[in-house]
Tab-separated table of C-alpha atoms in Angstrom:
chain	number	residue	atom	x	y	z
A	175	MET	CA	11.977	-5.925	-16.603
A	176	ALA	CA	11.274	-2.530	-15.088
A	177	THR	CA	14.374	-0.368	-14.977
A	178	ILE	CA	14.704	2.311	-12.329
A	179	ASP	CA	17.796	4.493	-12.400
A	180	ARG	CA	17.245	7.793	-10.708
A	181	GLU	CA	17.195	9.494	-7.369
A	182	VAL	CA	13.931	9.469	-5.488
A	183	THR	CA	12.824	12.434	-3.357
A	184	ALA	CA	9.309	11.269	-2.525
A	185	ARG	CA	7.386	7.986	-2.592
A	186	VAL	CA	3.621	7.680	-2.755
A	187	VAL	CA	1.412	4.595	-2.471
A	188	LEU	CA	-2.202	5.019	-3.577
A	189	GLN	CA	-5.191	2.826	-2.753
A	190	GLN	CA	-8.796	3.190	-3.837
A	191	CYS	CA	-11.471	2.893	-1.174
A	192	LEU	CA	-15.219	2.801	-0.661
A	193	HIS	CA	-14.738	4.025	2.890
A	194	ALA	CA	-11.725	4.805	5.078
A	195	LYS	CA	-11.321	6.006	8.642
A	196	LEU	CA	-8.098	7.293	10.171
A	197	GLN	CA	-7.339	8.224	13.774
A	198	VAL	CA	-6.104	11.822	13.835
A	199	LYS	CA	-5.923	12.194	17.627
A	200	PRO	CA	-5.389	9.257	19.974
A	201	PRO	CA	-7.622	8.968	23.043
A	202	ASP	CA	-6.310	10.469	26.303
A	203	LYS	CA	-7.679	10.672	29.831
A	204	ASP	CA	-9.891	13.672	29.006
A	205	SER	CA	-11.187	12.825	25.562
A	206	GLU	CA	-11.971	10.066	23.119
A	207	ALA	CA	-9.991	9.432	19.942
A	208	GLU	CA	-10.737	11.691	16.966
A	209	TRP	CA	-11.124	10.258	13.478
A	210	ALA	CA	-11.094	11.546	9.911
A	211	GLU	CA	-13.454	9.660	7.640
A	212	ILE	CA	-13.939	9.539	3.892
A	213	GLN	CA	-16.298	7.742	1.561
A	214	ARG	CA	-15.446	6.546	-1.952
A	215	GLY	CA	-12.133	7.892	-3.169
A	216	MET	CA	-8.416	7.536	-2.653
A	217	VAL	CA	-5.991	7.000	0.219
A	218	ILE	CA	-2.590	8.638	-0.348
A	219	TYR	CA	0.338	7.269	1.714
A	220	LEU	CA	3.204	9.718	1.497
A	221	CYS	CA	6.901	9.735	2.420
A	222	PHE	CA	9.622	12.317	1.727
A	223	PHE	CA	13.328	11.522	1.442
A	224	LYS	CA	16.431	13.490	2.357
A	225	GLY	CA	17.210	16.049	-0.322
A	226	SER	CA	13.520	16.603	-1.037
A	227	SER	CA	12.305	20.182	-1.369
A	228	LYS	CA	9.106	22.116	-1.957
A	229	ASP	CA	9.828	22.035	-5.704
A	230	VAL	CA	8.602	18.433	-5.854
A	231	ILE	CA	5.201	19.153	-4.279
A	232	PRO	CA	3.399	20.504	-7.393
A	233	LYS	CA	4.494	17.411	-9.369
A	234	ILE	CA	3.120	15.042	-6.722
A	235	VAL	CA	-0.132	17.006	-6.390
A	236	ASN	CA	-0.585	17.038	-10.158
A	237	SER	CA	0.027	13.290	-10.485
A	238	VAL	CA	-2.092	11.990	-7.628
A	239	LEU	CA	-5.052	14.226	-8.444
A	240	ASN	CA	-4.983	14.078	-12.257
A	241	VAL	CA	-3.663	10.649	-13.240
A	242	ARG	CA	-6.431	8.128	-13.934
A	243	LEU	CA	-6.006	6.008	-10.808
A	244	SER	CA	-9.716	5.635	-10.003
A	245	GLU	CA	-12.516	3.617	-11.555
A	246	THR	CA	-16.150	4.538	-12.166
A	247	ASP	CA	-19.041	2.105	-11.601
A	248	THR	CA	-18.833	1.149	-15.261
A	249	GLY	CA	-15.103	0.416	-15.068
A	250	LYS	CA	-13.892	3.571	-16.779
A	251	ARG	CA	-10.524	4.820	-15.497
A	252	VAL	CA	-10.723	8.407	-14.296
A	253	SER	CA	-8.808	10.708	-11.960
A	254	VAL	CA	-9.999	11.177	-8.381
A	255	ILE	CA	-11.081	14.712	-9.371
A	256	GLU	CA	-13.152	13.362	-12.253
A	257	LEU	CA	-14.669	10.565	-10.115
A	258	PRO	CA	-15.243	12.863	-8.068
A	259	GLY	CA	-13.841	11.134	-4.993
A	260	ASP	CA	-12.846	11.901	-1.414
A	261	ILE	CA	-9.171	11.978	-0.489
A	262	LEU	CA	-7.377	10.856	2.670
A	263	ILE	CA	-3.695	11.751	3.048
A	264	VAL	CA	-1.671	9.539	5.402
A	265	PRO	CA	1.928	10.393	6.359
A	266	GLN	CA	3.826	7.116	6.106
A	267	ALA	CA	7.502	7.297	7.045
A	268	THR	CA	7.809	3.500	6.839
A	269	LEU	CA	7.591	3.824	3.040
A	270	GLY	CA	11.163	5.140	3.135
A	271	GLY	CA	12.445	1.905	4.678
A	272	LYS	CA	15.197	-0.193	3.157
A	273	SER	CA	15.915	-3.712	4.355
A	274	LYS	CA	19.391	-4.498	5.661
A	275	GLY	CA	19.633	-8.082	6.810
A	276	ARG	CA	16.546	-8.626	8.950
A	277	CYS	CA	16.167	-4.941	9.882
A	278	MET	CA	14.396	-2.087	8.177
A	279	GLN	CA	16.413	1.125	8.128
A	280	TYR	CA	15.068	4.600	7.470
A	281	HIS	CA	18.299	6.529	6.876
A	282	SER	CA	17.062	8.031	3.591
A	283	ASN	CA	13.953	9.602	5.125
A	284	ALA	CA	13.703	13.385	5.366
A	285	ASP	CA	14.287	14.580	8.925
A	286	LYS	CA	11.202	15.382	10.967
A	287	GLU	CA	11.227	19.159	10.472
A	288	LEU	CA	11.559	18.972	6.679
A	289	GLY	CA	9.074	16.093	6.481
A	290	MET	CA	6.448	18.021	8.459
A	291	GLU	CA	6.894	21.143	6.357
A	292	LEU	CA	6.602	19.289	3.033
A	293	TYR	CA	3.634	17.298	4.332
A	294	ALA	CA	1.806	20.505	5.306
A	295	GLN	CA	2.574	22.077	1.916
A	296	PHE	CA	1.361	18.978	0.096
A	297	ILE	CA	-1.980	19.126	1.922
A	298	SER	CA	-2.449	22.835	1.267
A	299	GLN	CA	-1.542	22.557	-2.446
A	300	CYS	CA	-3.917	19.581	-2.837
A	301	GLN	CA	-6.685	21.637	-1.247
A	302	GLN	CA	-5.975	24.572	-3.565
A	303	GLU	CA	-5.946	22.401	-6.677
A	304	LEU	CA	-9.161	20.630	-5.652
A	305	GLU	CA	-10.953	23.912	-4.943
A	306	SER	CA	-10.211	25.063	-8.484
A	307	HIS	CA	-12.379	22.202	-9.830
A	308	PRO	CA	-16.045	23.234	-9.422
A	309	ARG	CA	-17.286	19.717	-10.185
A	310	TRP	CA	-15.231	18.231	-7.334
A	311	VAL	CA	-16.317	20.993	-4.927
A	312	GLU	CA	-20.011	20.852	-5.892
A	313	ALA	CA	-20.087	17.072	-5.435
A	314	GLY	CA	-19.358	17.709	-1.756
A	315	ALA	CA	-16.178	15.613	-1.877
A	316	VAL	CA	-13.759	16.042	1.025
A	317	LEU	CA	-10.018	16.091	1.662
A	318	CYS	CA	-8.870	14.709	5.033
A	319	HIS	CA	-5.420	14.020	6.381
A	320	GLY	CA	-3.621	12.320	9.228
A	321	THR	CA	-1.429	13.970	11.834
A	322	TYR	CA	2.293	13.847	11.071
A	323	GLY	CA	4.160	11.685	13.584
A	324	ASN	CA	1.038	9.965	14.956
A	325	ARG	CA	0.358	6.265	14.769
A	326	GLN	CA	-1.870	6.031	11.677
A	327	VAL	CA	-4.643	3.793	12.993
A	328	LEU	CA	-6.543	3.081	9.773
A	329	GLN	CA	-9.585	1.169	8.590
A	330	LEU	CA	-10.058	0.627	4.891
A	331	ASP	CA	-12.936	-0.834	2.914
A	332	THR	CA	-12.281	-1.342	-0.807
A	333	ASN	CA	-13.847	-2.710	-3.927
A	334	GLY	CA	-10.290	-3.533	-5.054
A	335	PRO	CA	-7.465	-1.380	-3.640
A	336	TYR	CA	-5.739	-0.930	-7.048
A	337	THR	CA	-2.519	-0.266	-5.160
A	338	HIS	CA	-0.220	1.991	-7.187
A	339	LEU	CA	3.277	3.266	-6.510
A	340	LEU	CA	4.521	6.632	-7.746
A	341	GLU	CA	8.017	7.968	-7.169
A	342	PHE	CA	9.277	11.514	-7.689
B	283	MET	CA	18.048	11.218	-1.319
B	284	ALA	CA	17.295	7.557	-1.962
B	285	THR	CA	19.146	6.253	-4.983
B	286	ILE	CA	17.726	3.363	-6.962
B	287	ASP	CA	19.749	2.033	-9.872
B	288	ARG	CA	18.845	-1.498	-10.767
B	289	GLU	CA	16.373	-3.589	-12.634
B	290	VAL	CA	13.275	-4.677	-10.766
B	291	THR	CA	11.701	-8.114	-11.302
B	292	ALA	CA	9.133	-8.020	-8.508
B	293	ARG	CA	7.518	-5.357	-6.336
B	294	VAL	CA	5.917	-6.003	-2.959
B	295	VAL	CA	3.920	-3.675	-0.721
B	296	LEU	CA	3.380	-4.833	2.864
B	297	GLN	CA	0.805	-3.615	5.374
B	298	GLN	CA	0.240	-4.700	8.949
B	299	CYS	CA	-3.302	-5.500	10.020
B	300	LEU	CA	-5.421	-6.445	13.007
B	301	HIS	CA	-7.970	-8.028	10.677
B	302	ALA	CA	-8.311	-8.345	6.905
B	303	LYS	CA	-10.904	-9.912	4.654
B	304	LEU	CA	-10.469	-10.574	0.938
B	305	GLN	CA	-12.985	-11.808	-1.608
B	306	VAL	CA	-11.602	-14.948	-3.255
B	307	LYS	CA	-14.698	-15.817	-5.289
B	308	PRO	CA	-17.225	-13.236	-6.453
B	309	PRO	CA	-20.916	-13.980	-5.970
B	310	ASP	CA	-22.770	-15.574	-8.899
B	311	LYS	CA	-26.347	-16.634	-9.480
B	312	ASP	CA	-25.863	-19.932	-7.639
B	313	SER	CA	-23.694	-18.940	-4.714
B	314	GLU	CA	-22.627	-16.148	-2.435
B	315	ALA	CA	-19.177	-14.560	-2.495
B	316	GLU	CA	-16.374	-16.470	-0.756
B	317	TRP	CA	-13.908	-14.667	1.491
B	318	ALA	CA	-10.489	-15.357	2.997
B	319	GLU	CA	-10.069	-13.817	6.420
B	320	ILE	CA	-7.079	-13.245	8.679
B	321	GLN	CA	-6.564	-11.755	12.116
B	322	ARG	CA	-3.467	-9.885	13.252
B	323	GLY	CA	-0.602	-10.128	10.810
B	324	MET	CA	0.483	-8.952	7.397
B	325	VAL	CA	-1.046	-8.255	3.992
B	326	ILE	CA	1.347	-8.860	1.088
B	327	TYR	CA	0.513	-7.115	-2.225
B	328	LEU	CA	2.591	-8.693	-4.975
B	329	CYS	CA	3.432	-7.916	-8.601
B	330	PHE	CA	5.877	-9.583	-11.003
B	331	PHE	CA	7.563	-7.839	-13.926
B	332	LYS	CA	8.645	-9.058	-17.346
B	333	GLY	CA	11.953	-10.908	-17.096
B	334	SER	CA	11.059	-12.268	-13.671
B	335	SER	CA	11.729	-15.945	-13.012
B	336	LYS	CA	11.314	-18.508	-10.267
B	337	ASP	CA	14.848	-17.678	-9.036
B	338	VAL	CA	13.517	-14.532	-7.373
B	339	ILE	CA	10.853	-16.338	-5.319
B	340	PRO	CA	13.079	-17.592	-2.456
B	341	LYS	CA	14.465	-14.056	-1.970
B	342	ILE	CA	10.982	-12.561	-1.714
B	343	VAL	CA	9.766	-15.320	0.619
B	344	ASN	CA	12.810	-14.878	2.847
B	345	SER	CA	12.407	-11.102	3.039
B	346	VAL	CA	8.693	-10.831	3.671
B	347	LEU	CA	8.662	-13.594	6.282
B	348	ASN	CA	11.931	-12.858	8.097
B	349	VAL	CA	12.490	-9.100	7.951
B	350	ARG	CA	11.228	-7.279	11.068
B	351	LEU	CA	8.190	-5.634	9.499
B	352	SER	CA	5.763	-6.343	12.369
B	353	GLU	CA	5.379	-4.887	15.829
B	354	THR	CA	4.518	-6.595	19.117
B	355	ASP	CA	2.155	-5.090	21.709
B	356	THR	CA	5.155	-3.574	23.467
B	357	GLY	CA	6.435	-1.941	20.271
B	358	LYS	CA	9.248	-4.389	19.562
B	359	ARG	CA	9.934	-4.930	15.853
B	360	VAL	CA	9.720	-8.597	14.885
B	361	SER	CA	9.132	-10.657	11.767
B	362	VAL	CA	5.650	-11.951	10.981
B	363	ILE	CA	6.925	-15.449	11.845
B	364	GLU	CA	8.149	-14.261	15.246
B	365	LEU	CA	4.929	-12.303	15.927
B	366	PRO	CA	3.507	-14.948	15.078
B	367	GLY	CA	1.024	-13.405	12.659
B	368	ASP	CA	-1.418	-14.408	9.950
B	369	ILE	CA	-0.579	-13.706	6.315
B	370	LEU	CA	-2.795	-12.648	3.413
B	371	ILE	CA	-1.273	-12.629	-0.080
B	372	VAL	CA	-2.961	-10.360	-2.639
B	373	PRO	CA	-1.982	-10.410	-6.337
B	374	GLN	CA	-1.790	-6.754	-7.353
B	375	ALA	CA	-0.895	-6.135	-10.984
B	376	THR	CA	-1.566	-2.397	-10.580
B	377	LEU	CA	1.692	-2.194	-8.598
B	378	GLY	CA	3.518	-2.547	-11.914
B	379	GLY	CA	1.942	0.630	-13.274
B	380	LYS	CA	3.925	3.575	-14.566
B	381	SER	CA	2.318	6.934	-15.246
B	382	LYS	CA	2.539	8.371	-18.730
B	383	GLY	CA	0.746	11.675	-18.950
B	384	ARG	CA	-2.613	11.088	-17.271
B	385	CYS	CA	-2.646	7.329	-17.976
B	386	MET	CA	-1.244	4.412	-16.037
B	387	GLN	CA	0.522	1.869	-18.251
B	388	TYR	CA	1.376	-1.692	-17.311
B	389	HIS	CA	3.802	-2.616	-20.095
B	390	SER	CA	6.464	-3.873	-17.654
B	391	ASN	CA	4.167	-6.399	-15.971
B	392	ALA	CA	4.814	-10.108	-16.436
B	393	ASP	CA	2.315	-11.633	-18.857
B	394	LYS	CA	-0.608	-13.485	-17.308
B	395	GLU	CA	0.790	-17.035	-17.674
B	396	LEU	CA	4.157	-16.191	-16.077
B	397	GLY	CA	2.503	-14.048	-13.406
B	398	MET	CA	0.132	-16.859	-12.407
B	399	GLU	CA	2.941	-19.407	-12.254
B	400	LEU	CA	5.192	-17.211	-10.106
B	401	TYR	CA	2.271	-16.260	-7.877
B	402	ALA	CA	1.437	-19.939	-7.271
B	403	GLN	CA	5.076	-20.725	-6.513
B	404	PHE	CA	5.328	-17.804	-4.119
B	405	ILE	CA	2.330	-19.079	-2.155
B	406	SER	CA	3.633	-22.617	-2.004
B	407	GLN	CA	7.150	-21.571	-0.927
B	408	CYS	CA	5.693	-19.279	1.764
B	409	GLN	CA	3.618	-22.182	3.050
B	410	GLN	CA	6.688	-24.462	3.121
B	411	GLU	CA	8.824	-21.918	4.949
B	412	LEU	CA	6.064	-21.186	7.491
B	413	GLU	CA	5.503	-24.871	8.181
B	414	SER	CA	9.172	-25.247	9.098
B	415	HIS	CA	8.646	-22.871	12.046
B	416	PRO	CA	6.947	-24.842	14.851
B	417	ARG	CA	6.145	-21.672	16.836
B	418	TRP	CA	4.234	-20.176	13.901
B	419	VAL	CA	2.389	-23.441	13.248
B	420	GLU	CA	1.562	-24.105	16.909
B	421	ALA	CA	0.191	-20.584	17.344
B	422	GLY	CA	-2.514	-21.570	14.836
B	423	ALA	CA	-1.544	-18.749	12.466
B	424	VAL	CA	-2.868	-18.986	8.913
B	425	LEU	CA	-1.761	-18.178	5.376
B	426	CYS	CA	-4.510	-17.076	2.961
B	427	HIS	CA	-4.324	-15.756	-0.563
B	428	GLY	CA	-6.412	-14.098	-3.224
B	429	THR	CA	-7.285	-15.509	-6.638
B	430	TYR	CA	-5.019	-14.333	-9.457
B	431	GLY	CA	-6.913	-12.165	-11.948
B	432	ASN	CA	-9.899	-11.515	-9.665
B	433	ARG	CA	-10.973	-8.121	-8.425
B	434	GLN	CA	-9.352	-7.995	-4.969
B	435	VAL	CA	-12.269	-6.776	-2.878
B	436	LEU	CA	-10.519	-6.094	0.429
B	437	GLN	CA	-11.316	-4.850	3.915
B	438	LEU	CA	-8.471	-3.902	6.203
B	439	ASP	CA	-8.406	-2.930	9.862
B	440	THR	CA	-5.060	-1.719	11.176
B	441	ASN	CA	-3.415	-0.327	14.248
B	442	GLY	CA	-1.081	1.509	11.841
B	443	PRO	CA	-0.505	-0.039	8.408
B	444	TYR	CA	3.292	0.493	8.490
B	445	THR	CA	3.253	0.391	4.714
B	446	HIS	CA	6.594	-0.877	3.379
B	447	LEU	CA	7.871	-1.315	-0.169
B	448	LEU	CA	10.344	-4.023	-1.152
B	449	GLU	CA	11.717	-4.506	-4.642
B	450	PHE	CA	13.629	-7.489	-6.014
């Protein structure tokens, strides 16, 4: 049995993809929808809880980028930096939900202001870490991210999502 | 801060979809790959831990089918039965992973025999529960599932995945 006995300040779900496409700006009367698009790599769904702070960001960045959560063509487990793979970050407040009766409640989620700030810091620290790895940069891999608070209209094409959960 | 202080016997990640397609038989020299395909509804990623037993199945079935994890066209939160939506069940052993240094370890996962048995029971109890809801049946909604132990080659098209985590 898995035992979990600690406070959680952030929850991350990770899925591998061959291709993913996320709406970053919905269509309006003047313009079409805008999309962020990645090829082979990792989709990072991210949610911060109340009591979270910027101290947790380096731990999350380190784990998602350096833990061997990806697979090469020959089945070897490597990190997304080693792959080297694209990265798509998706803010996902629903991940903070807790069921009560038939309802989902989101009382533990960080409020919007804190959530937005931590989300922005997470993206910028990921970018920094990635840019310090010449092999990732020279492969032409990309980091994309969704817009906080938007509906995350997403298309995902996988060769096995290898869904992982990490909590911090 | 979200506090979690109990033992976990099963972990479920849920995503809403407009369309999803899962490989249920890989191609071989005699035949092409076989796919299970659903339209609007819910994808259920499922993992059992050591110490899990069939007693937990009714709780999981009740939660995933009856909690309001889906959204109607007008934004009302409803259960997948009320939607009524299709359901795709995906065995996902990676959900039991725990990071240790740069590796993911799966020591807490149920062994293969137990996992297969619980997975089969989960499918059959979902089917039973769904068939007791005339509105779901009459809408022509479908329940599909992946093959335990296979690579879960998956395509997903969402209008917002609304990724949720439930633990039992």
